Short mmCIF file of C-alpha atoms in Angstrom, two decimals:
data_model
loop_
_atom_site.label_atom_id
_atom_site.label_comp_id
_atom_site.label_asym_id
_atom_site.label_seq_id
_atom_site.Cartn_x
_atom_site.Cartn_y
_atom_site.Cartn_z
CA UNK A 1 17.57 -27.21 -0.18
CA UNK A 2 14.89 -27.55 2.01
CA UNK A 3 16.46 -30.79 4.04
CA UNK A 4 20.22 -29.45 4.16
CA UNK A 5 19.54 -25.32 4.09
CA UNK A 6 19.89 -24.96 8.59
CA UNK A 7 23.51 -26.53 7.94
CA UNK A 8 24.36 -22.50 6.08
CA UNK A 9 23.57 -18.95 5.52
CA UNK A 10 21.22 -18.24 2.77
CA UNK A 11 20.16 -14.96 0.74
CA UNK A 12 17.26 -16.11 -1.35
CA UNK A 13 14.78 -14.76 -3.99
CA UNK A 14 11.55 -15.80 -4.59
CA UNK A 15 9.99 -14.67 -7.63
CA UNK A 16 7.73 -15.62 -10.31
CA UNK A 17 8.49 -15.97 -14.07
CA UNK A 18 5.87 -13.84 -15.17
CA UNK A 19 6.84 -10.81 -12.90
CA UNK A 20 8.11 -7.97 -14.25
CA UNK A 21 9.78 -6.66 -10.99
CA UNK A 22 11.37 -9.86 -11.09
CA UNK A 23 13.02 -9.41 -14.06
CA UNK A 24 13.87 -6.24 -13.34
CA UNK A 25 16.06 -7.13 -10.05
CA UNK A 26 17.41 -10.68 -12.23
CA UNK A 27 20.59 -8.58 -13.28
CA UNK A 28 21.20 -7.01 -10.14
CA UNK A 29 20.80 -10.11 -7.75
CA UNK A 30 23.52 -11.98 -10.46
CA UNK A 31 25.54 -9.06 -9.18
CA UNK A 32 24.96 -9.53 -5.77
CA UNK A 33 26.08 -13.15 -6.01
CA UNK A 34 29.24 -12.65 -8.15
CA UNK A 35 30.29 -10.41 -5.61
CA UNK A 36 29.35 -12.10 -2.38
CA UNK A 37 30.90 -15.13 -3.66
CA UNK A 38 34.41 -13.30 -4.60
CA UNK A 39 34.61 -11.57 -1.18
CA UNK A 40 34.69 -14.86 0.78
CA UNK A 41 30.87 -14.37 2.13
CA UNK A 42 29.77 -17.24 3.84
CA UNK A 43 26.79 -16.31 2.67
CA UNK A 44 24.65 -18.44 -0.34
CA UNK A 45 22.79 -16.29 -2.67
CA UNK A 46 20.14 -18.18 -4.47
CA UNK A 47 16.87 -18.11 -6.32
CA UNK A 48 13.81 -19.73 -5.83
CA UNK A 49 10.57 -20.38 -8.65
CA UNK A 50 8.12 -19.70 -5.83
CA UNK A 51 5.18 -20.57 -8.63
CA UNK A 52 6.69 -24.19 -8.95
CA UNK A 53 7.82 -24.44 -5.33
CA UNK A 54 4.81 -23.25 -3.90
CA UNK A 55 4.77 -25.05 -0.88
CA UNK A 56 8.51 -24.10 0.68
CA UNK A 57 7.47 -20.50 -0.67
CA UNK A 58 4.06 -20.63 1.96
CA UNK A 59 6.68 -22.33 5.16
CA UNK A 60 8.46 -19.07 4.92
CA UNK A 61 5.41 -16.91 4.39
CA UNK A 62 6.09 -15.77 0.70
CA UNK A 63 3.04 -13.83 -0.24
CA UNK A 64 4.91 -11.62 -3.11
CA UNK A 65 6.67 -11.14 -6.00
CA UNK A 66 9.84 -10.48 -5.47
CA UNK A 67 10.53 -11.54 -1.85
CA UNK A 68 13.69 -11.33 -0.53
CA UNK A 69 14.90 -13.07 2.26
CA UNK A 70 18.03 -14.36 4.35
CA UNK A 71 17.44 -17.67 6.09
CA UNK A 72 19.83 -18.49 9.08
CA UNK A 73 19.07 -21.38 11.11
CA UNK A 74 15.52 -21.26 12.31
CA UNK A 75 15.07 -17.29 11.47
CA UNK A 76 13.96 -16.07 8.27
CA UNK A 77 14.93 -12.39 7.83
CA UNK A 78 12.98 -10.16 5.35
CA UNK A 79 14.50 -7.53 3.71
CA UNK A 80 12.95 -4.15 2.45
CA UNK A 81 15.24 -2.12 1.56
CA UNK A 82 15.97 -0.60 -2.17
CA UNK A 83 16.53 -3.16 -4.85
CA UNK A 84 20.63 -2.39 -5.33
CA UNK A 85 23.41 -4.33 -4.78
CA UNK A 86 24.96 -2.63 -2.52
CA UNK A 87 22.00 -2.10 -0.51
CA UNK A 88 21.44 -5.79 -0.85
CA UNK A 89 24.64 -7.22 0.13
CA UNK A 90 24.88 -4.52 3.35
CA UNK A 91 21.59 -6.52 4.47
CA UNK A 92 22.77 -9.61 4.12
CA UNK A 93 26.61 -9.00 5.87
CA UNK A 94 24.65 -7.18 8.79
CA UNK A 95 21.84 -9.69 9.06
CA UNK A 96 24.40 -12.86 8.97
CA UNK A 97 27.05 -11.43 11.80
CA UNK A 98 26.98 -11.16 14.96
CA UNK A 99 23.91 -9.71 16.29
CA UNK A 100 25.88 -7.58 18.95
CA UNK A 101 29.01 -6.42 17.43
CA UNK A 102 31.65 -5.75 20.74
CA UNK A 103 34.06 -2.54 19.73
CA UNK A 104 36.96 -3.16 22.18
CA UNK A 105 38.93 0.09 21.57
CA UNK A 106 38.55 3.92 20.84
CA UNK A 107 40.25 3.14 17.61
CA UNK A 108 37.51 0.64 16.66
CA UNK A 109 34.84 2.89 18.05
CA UNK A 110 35.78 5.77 15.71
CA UNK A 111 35.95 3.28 12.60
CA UNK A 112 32.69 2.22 13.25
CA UNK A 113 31.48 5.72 13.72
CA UNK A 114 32.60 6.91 10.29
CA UNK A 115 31.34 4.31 8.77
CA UNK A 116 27.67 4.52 9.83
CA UNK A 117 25.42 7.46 10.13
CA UNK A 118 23.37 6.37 13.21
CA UNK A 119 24.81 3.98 15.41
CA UNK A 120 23.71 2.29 18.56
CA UNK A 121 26.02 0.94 21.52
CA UNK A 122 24.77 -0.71 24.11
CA UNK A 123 27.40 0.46 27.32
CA UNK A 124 27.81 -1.69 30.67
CA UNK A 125 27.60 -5.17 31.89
CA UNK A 126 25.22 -7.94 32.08
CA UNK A 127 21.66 -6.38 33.29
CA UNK A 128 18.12 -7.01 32.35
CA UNK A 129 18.18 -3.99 29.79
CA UNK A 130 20.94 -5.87 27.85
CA UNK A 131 18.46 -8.70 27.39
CA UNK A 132 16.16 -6.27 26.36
CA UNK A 133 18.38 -4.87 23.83
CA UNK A 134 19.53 -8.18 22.44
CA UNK A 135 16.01 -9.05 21.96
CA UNK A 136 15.16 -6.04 20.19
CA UNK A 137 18.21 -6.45 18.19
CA UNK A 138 16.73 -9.88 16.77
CA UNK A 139 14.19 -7.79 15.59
CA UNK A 140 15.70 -4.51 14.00
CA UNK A 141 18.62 -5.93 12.74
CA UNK A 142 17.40 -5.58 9.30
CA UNK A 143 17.51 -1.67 9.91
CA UNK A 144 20.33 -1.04 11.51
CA UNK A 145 23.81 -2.45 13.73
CA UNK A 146 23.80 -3.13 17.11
CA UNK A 147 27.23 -2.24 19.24
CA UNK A 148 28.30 -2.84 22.79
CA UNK A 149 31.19 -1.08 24.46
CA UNK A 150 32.97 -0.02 27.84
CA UNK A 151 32.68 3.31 29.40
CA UNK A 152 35.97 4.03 28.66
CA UNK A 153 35.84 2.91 25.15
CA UNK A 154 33.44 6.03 23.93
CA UNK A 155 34.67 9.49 23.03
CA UNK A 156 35.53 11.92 26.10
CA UNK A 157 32.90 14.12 25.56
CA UNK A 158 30.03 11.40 25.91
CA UNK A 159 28.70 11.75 29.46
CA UNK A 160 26.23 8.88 30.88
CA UNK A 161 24.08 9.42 33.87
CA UNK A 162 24.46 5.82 35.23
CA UNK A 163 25.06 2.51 33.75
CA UNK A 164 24.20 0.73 32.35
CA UNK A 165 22.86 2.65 29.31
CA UNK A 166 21.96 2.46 25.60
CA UNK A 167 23.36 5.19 23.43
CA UNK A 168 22.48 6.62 19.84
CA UNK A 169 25.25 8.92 17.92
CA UNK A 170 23.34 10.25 15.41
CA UNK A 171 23.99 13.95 13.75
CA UNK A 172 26.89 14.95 15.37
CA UNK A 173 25.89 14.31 18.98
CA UNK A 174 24.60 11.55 21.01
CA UNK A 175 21.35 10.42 23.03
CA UNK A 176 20.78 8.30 26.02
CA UNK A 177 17.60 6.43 26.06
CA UNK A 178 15.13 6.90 29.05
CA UNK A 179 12.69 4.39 29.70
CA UNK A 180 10.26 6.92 31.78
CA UNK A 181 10.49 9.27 29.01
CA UNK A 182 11.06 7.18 26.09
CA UNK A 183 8.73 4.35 26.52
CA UNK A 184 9.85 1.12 25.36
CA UNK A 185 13.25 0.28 23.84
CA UNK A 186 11.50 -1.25 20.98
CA UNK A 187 9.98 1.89 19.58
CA UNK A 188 12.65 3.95 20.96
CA UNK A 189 15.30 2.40 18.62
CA UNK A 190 12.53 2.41 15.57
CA UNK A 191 12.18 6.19 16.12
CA UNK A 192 15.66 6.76 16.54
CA UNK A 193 17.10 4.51 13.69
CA UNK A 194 16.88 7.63 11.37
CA UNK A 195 18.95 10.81 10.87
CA UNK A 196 17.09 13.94 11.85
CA UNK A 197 17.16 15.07 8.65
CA UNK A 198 16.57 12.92 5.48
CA UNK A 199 16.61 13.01 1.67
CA UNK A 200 12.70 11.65 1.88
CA UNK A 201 12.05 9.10 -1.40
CA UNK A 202 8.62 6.72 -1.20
CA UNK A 203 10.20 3.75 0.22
CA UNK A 204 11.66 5.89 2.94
CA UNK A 205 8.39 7.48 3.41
CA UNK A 206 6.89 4.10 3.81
CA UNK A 207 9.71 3.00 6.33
CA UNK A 208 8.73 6.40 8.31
CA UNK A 209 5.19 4.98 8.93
CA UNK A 210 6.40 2.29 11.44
CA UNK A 211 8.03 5.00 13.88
CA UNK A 212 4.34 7.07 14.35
CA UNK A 213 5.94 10.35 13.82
CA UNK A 214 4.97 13.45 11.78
CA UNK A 215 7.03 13.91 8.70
CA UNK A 216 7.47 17.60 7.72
CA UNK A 217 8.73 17.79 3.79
CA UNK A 218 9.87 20.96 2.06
CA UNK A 219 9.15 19.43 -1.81
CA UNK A 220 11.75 21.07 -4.19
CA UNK A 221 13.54 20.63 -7.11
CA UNK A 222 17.06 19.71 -6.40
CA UNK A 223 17.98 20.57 -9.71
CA UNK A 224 16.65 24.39 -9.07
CA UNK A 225 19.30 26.38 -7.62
CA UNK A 226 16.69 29.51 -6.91
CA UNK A 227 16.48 31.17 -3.54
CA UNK A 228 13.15 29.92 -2.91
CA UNK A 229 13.94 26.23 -3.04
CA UNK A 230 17.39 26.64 -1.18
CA UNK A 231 15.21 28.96 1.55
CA UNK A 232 12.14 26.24 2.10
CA UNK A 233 15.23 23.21 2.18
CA UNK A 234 17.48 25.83 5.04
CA UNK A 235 14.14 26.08 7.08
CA UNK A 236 13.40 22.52 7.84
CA UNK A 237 17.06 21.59 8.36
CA UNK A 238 17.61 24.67 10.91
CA UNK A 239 14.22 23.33 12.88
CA UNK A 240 15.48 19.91 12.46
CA UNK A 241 18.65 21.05 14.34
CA UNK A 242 17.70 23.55 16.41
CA UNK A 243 14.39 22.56 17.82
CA UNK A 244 15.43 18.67 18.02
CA UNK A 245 14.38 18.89 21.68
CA UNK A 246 11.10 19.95 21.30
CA UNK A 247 10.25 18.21 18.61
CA UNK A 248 12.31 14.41 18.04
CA UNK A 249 9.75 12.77 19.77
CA UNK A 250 6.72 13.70 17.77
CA UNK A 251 8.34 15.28 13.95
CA UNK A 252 10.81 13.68 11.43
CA UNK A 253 12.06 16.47 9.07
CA UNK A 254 13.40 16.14 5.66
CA UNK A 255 12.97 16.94 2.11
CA UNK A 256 11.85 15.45 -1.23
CA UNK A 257 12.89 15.68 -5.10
CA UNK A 258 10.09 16.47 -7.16
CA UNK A 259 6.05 16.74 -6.52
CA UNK A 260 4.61 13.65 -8.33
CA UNK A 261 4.65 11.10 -5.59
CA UNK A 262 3.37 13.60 -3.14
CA UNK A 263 0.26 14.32 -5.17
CA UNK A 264 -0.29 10.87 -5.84
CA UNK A 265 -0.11 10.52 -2.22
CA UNK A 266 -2.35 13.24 -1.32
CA UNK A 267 -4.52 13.41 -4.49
CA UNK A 268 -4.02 16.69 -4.56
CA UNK A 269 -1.84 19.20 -7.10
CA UNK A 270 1.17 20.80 -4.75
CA UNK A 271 2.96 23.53 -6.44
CA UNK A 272 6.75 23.43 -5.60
CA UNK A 273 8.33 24.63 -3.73
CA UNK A 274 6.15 23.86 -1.28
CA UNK A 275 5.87 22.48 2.68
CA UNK A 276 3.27 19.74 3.42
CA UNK A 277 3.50 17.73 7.29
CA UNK A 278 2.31 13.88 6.73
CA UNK A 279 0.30 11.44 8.63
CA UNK A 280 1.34 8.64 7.58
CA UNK A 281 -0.58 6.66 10.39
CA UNK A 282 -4.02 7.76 8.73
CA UNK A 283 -3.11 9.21 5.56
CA UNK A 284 -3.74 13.17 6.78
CA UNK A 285 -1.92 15.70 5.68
CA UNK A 286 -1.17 19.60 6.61
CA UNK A 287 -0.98 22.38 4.36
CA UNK A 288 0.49 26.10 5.90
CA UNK A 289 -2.28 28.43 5.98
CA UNK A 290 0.09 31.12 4.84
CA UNK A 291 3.52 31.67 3.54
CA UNK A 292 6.61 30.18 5.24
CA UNK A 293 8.71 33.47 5.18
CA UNK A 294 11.02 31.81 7.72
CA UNK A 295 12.29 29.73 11.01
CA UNK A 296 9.42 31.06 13.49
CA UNK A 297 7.22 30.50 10.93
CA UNK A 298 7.63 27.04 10.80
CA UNK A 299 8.00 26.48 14.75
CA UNK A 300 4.14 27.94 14.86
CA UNK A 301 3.23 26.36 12.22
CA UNK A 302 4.62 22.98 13.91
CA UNK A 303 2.81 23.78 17.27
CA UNK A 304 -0.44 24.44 15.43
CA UNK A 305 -0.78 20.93 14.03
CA UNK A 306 0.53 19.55 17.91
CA UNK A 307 -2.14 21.72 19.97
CA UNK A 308 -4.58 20.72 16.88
CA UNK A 309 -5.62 24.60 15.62
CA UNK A 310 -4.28 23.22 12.16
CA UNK A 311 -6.76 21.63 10.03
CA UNK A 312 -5.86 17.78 8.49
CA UNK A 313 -6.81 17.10 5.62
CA UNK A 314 -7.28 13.93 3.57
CA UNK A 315 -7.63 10.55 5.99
CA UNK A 316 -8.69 7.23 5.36
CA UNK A 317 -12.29 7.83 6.07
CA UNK A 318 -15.19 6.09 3.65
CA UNK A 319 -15.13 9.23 1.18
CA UNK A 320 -11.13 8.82 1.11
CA UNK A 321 -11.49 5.61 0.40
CA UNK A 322 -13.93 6.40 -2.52
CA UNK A 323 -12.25 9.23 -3.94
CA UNK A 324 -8.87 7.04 -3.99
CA UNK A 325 -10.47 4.55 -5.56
CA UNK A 326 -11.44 6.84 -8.64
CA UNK A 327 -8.14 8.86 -8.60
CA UNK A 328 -5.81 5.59 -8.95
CA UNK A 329 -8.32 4.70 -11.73
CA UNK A 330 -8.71 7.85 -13.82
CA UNK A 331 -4.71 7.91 -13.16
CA UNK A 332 -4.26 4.53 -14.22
CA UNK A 333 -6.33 5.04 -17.50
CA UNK A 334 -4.55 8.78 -18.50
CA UNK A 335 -1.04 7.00 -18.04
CA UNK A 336 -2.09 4.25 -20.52
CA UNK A 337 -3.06 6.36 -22.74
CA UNK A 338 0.02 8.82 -22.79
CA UNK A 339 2.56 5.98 -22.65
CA UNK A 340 0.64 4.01 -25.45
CA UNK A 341 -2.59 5.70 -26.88
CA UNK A 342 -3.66 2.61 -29.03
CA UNK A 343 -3.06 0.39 -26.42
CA UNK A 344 -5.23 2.09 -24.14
CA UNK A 345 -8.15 2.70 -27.26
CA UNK A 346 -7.98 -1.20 -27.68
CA UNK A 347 -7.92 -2.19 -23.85
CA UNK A 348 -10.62 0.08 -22.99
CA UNK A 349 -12.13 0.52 -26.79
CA UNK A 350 -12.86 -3.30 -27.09
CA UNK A 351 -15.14 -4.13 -23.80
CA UNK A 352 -16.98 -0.83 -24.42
CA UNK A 353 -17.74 -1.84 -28.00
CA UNK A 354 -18.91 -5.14 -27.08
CA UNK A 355 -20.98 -3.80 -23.85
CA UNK A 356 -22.66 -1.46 -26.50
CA UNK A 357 -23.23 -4.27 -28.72
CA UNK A 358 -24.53 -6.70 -25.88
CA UNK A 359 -26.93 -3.56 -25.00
CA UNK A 360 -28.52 -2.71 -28.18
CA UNK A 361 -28.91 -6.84 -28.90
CA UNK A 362 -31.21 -7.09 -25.42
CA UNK A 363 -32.73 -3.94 -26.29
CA UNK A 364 -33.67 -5.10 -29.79
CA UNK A 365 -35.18 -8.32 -28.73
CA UNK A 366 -37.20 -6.82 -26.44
CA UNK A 367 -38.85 -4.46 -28.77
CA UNK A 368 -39.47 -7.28 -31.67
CA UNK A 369 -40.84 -9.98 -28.52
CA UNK A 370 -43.45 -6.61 -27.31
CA UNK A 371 -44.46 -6.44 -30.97
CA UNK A 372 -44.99 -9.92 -31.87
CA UNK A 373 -47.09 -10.47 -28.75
CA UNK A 374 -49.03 -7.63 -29.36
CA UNK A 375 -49.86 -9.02 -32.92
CA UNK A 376 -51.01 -12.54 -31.30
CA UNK A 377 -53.17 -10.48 -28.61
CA UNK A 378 -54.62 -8.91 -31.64
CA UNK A 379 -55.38 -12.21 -33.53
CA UNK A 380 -56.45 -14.01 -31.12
CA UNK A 381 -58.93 -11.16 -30.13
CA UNK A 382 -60.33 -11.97 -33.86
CA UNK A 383 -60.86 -15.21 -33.51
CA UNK A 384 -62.84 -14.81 -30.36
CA UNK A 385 -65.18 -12.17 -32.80
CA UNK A 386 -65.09 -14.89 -34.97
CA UNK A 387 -66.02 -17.68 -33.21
CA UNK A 388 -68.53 -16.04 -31.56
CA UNK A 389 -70.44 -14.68 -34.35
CA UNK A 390 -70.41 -18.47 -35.42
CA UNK A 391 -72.53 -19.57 -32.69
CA UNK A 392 -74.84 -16.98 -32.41
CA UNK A 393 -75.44 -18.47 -36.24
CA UNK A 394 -75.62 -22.27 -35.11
CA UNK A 395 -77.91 -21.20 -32.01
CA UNK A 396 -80.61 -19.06 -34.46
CA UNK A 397 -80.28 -22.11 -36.56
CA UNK A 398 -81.17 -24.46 -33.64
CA UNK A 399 -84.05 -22.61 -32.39
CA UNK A 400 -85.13 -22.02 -35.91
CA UNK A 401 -84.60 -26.10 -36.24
CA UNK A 402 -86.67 -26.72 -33.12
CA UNK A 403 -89.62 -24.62 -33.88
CA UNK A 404 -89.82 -26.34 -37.29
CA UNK A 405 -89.82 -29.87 -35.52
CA UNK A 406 -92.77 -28.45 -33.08
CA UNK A 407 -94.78 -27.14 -35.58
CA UNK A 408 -94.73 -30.71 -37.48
CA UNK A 409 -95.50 -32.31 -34.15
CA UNK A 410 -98.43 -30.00 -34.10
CA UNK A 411 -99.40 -30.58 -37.49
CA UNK A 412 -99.81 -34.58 -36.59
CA UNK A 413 -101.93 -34.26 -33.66
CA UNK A 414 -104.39 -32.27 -35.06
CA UNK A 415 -104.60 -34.33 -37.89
CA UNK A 416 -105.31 -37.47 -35.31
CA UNK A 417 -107.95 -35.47 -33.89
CA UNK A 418 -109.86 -34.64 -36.76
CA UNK A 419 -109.56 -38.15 -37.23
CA UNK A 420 -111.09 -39.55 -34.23
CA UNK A 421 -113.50 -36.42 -34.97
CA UNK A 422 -114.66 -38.24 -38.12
#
């Protein structure tokens, strides 16, 4: 593989055995290659054990489990998108075309249009901007198509201030990019690779976070039909229509199913329905300050948080960091416990037993080592007493010796001198 895999077009996933993600996508990529293979695809779709192949896993910069990617030539593309088939194979039939697809006719044009929900055409001749585009097409093209056309190929009602240009129908309508007032194409086409208005899960939140915008979410219950869900859902779509101008540049709208991820995101407890504009540059987050009764409401509210009256919560300050830390583990330890609660009394039981038992072991010996050392303190305080007392015995005995050896002494002499007397 690694010697012959330049001479074709390969869709490959790297996983490890013991993954469980991996196992989860197994059945789907088996899928994916049944029916790449039976539509002609010259596309290969293989696996890889990157655990056993470690090395070819690092040359194409593998760093988890499961990592998909589509190798053509020297280019390896990653993909990020959900983990279905269809999403899948729509990656790897973009990725292994033609990186700018020509549409040569109206009829074409409007097949194309149909067919995708944001498309971008490239209009005019060869110009430095085309290089630009074809270079950032290299680089988005596992996001979205890239088109080129004539003037006279696009609708009637598409009117272009000069050529050449790079277009965006999107929504019902269509935008021309402006390098003074759109910056660079790169981020341009990032920003502008989404609807105006989306049905927000957490991988599309995540995708968000490259364009730098503002995300304002009405969180509902799509299975709750009540006006107040329906009325939260109409205000963010109207703004997202209606205020597009004021506010594309800086605000993606949308809404999301259900509160759970959002108060895992924000550590917080939202209750639906409910509005809430993310940061997802630096993790802040904005809460209305009072009921969102209706379309004006949410236009000031908007402003607010762009002239900076509104106050952000959350961030990824030091304390953030902290308090995340203890959420995803007090979360982490209330989910074992309601999905399995002796699994979670043995895997957190266990290593608190033994702590407790390691604890009261060094406690123990400490107290029996203080008392035993106190006892030979003790003891050997006696024997001093003892020994001491003994010589005080020996030395009375000494000088009681000594004075019996002088008075002998004495004894003798005088005896010689009453001697030398007689």
């Amino acid at each position: 593989f690694k010697e012959n895999r330049k001479d074709d077009i390969w869709l490959v996933d790297f996983y490890a055995p013991w993954c469980g993600h991996c196992k989860k996508l197994e059945p789907v990529w088996n899928e994916v290659g049944i029916e790449m293979k039976n539509m002609g695809s010259p596309v290969k779709v293989g696996k890889m054990d990157a655990t056993s192949f470690s090395s070819i896993a690092s040359e194409f910069g593998v760093r988890g489990y499961p990592t998909i990617k589509l190798l053509k030539g020297d280019l390896a593309y990653n993909y990020r998108g959900p983990r279905t088939k269809d999403d899948i194979i729509e990656f790897a039939n973009r990725v292994a075309g033609p990186l700018i697809r020509p549409l040569p006719s109206q009829h074409m044009f409007e097949h194309v249009q149909k067919r995708h929900r944001v498309l971008f055409v490239y209009v005019g001749g060869e110009s430095p901007l085309k290089e630009k585009y074809i270079e950032v097409a290299s680089e988005l093209i596992v996001y979205t198509y890239f088109f080129s056309a004539s003037e006279d190929v696009l609708p009637e009602y598409v009117t272009l201030p000069e050529l050449p240009a790079v277009v965006v129908f999107k929504d019902g309508t269509y935008f021309v990019y402006d390098e003074y007032e759109d910056g660079d194409l790169s981020s341009w086409i990032n920003r502008e690779r989404f609807q105006g208005y989306l049905n927000v899960d957490g991988f599309t939140l995540y995708e968000l976070g490259d364009t730098g915008k503002l995300v304002a979410i009405a969180v509902i219950d799509d299975k709750n039909s009540s006006v107040e869900h329906t009325r939260l859902k109409s205000i963010i779509q109207e703004v997202a229509r209606d205020y597009r101008d004021h506010f594309h540049r800086d605000f993606q709208f949308g809404h999301m199913d259900g509160n759970d991820y959002i108060n895992s995101l924000l550590m917080d407890d939202l209750t639906i329905p409910t509005i809430v504009v993310l940061n997802t540059s630096n993790q802040q987050y904005f809460l209305p300050d009072r009921h969102i009764e209706n379309t004006e409401d949410m236009v000031q509210f908007i402003n607010n948080i762009l002239d900076g009256t509104a106050e952000a919560q959350g961030g990824d300050g030091l304390l953030q960091r902290i308090k995340r830390i203890i959420y995803d583990a007090k979360s982490t330890v209330v989910s074992v416990f309601k999905s399995s609660p002796l699994l979670g009394c043995f895997l957190f039981g266990l290593p608190l037993g033994v702590i407790s038992i390691m604890c009261y072991g060094i406690c123990t010996a400490d107290t029996d080592g203080g008392v035993d050392e106190h006892e030979a303190a003790k003891k050997e305080n006696s024997d001093r007493e003892l020994t001491d007392e003994g010589s005080e015995e020996e030395q009375e005995e000494e000088k009681n010796g000594k004075y019996t050896e002088l008075s002998d002494g004495e004894l003798k002499q005088k005896d010689i001198m009453e001697k030398k007397k007689d």
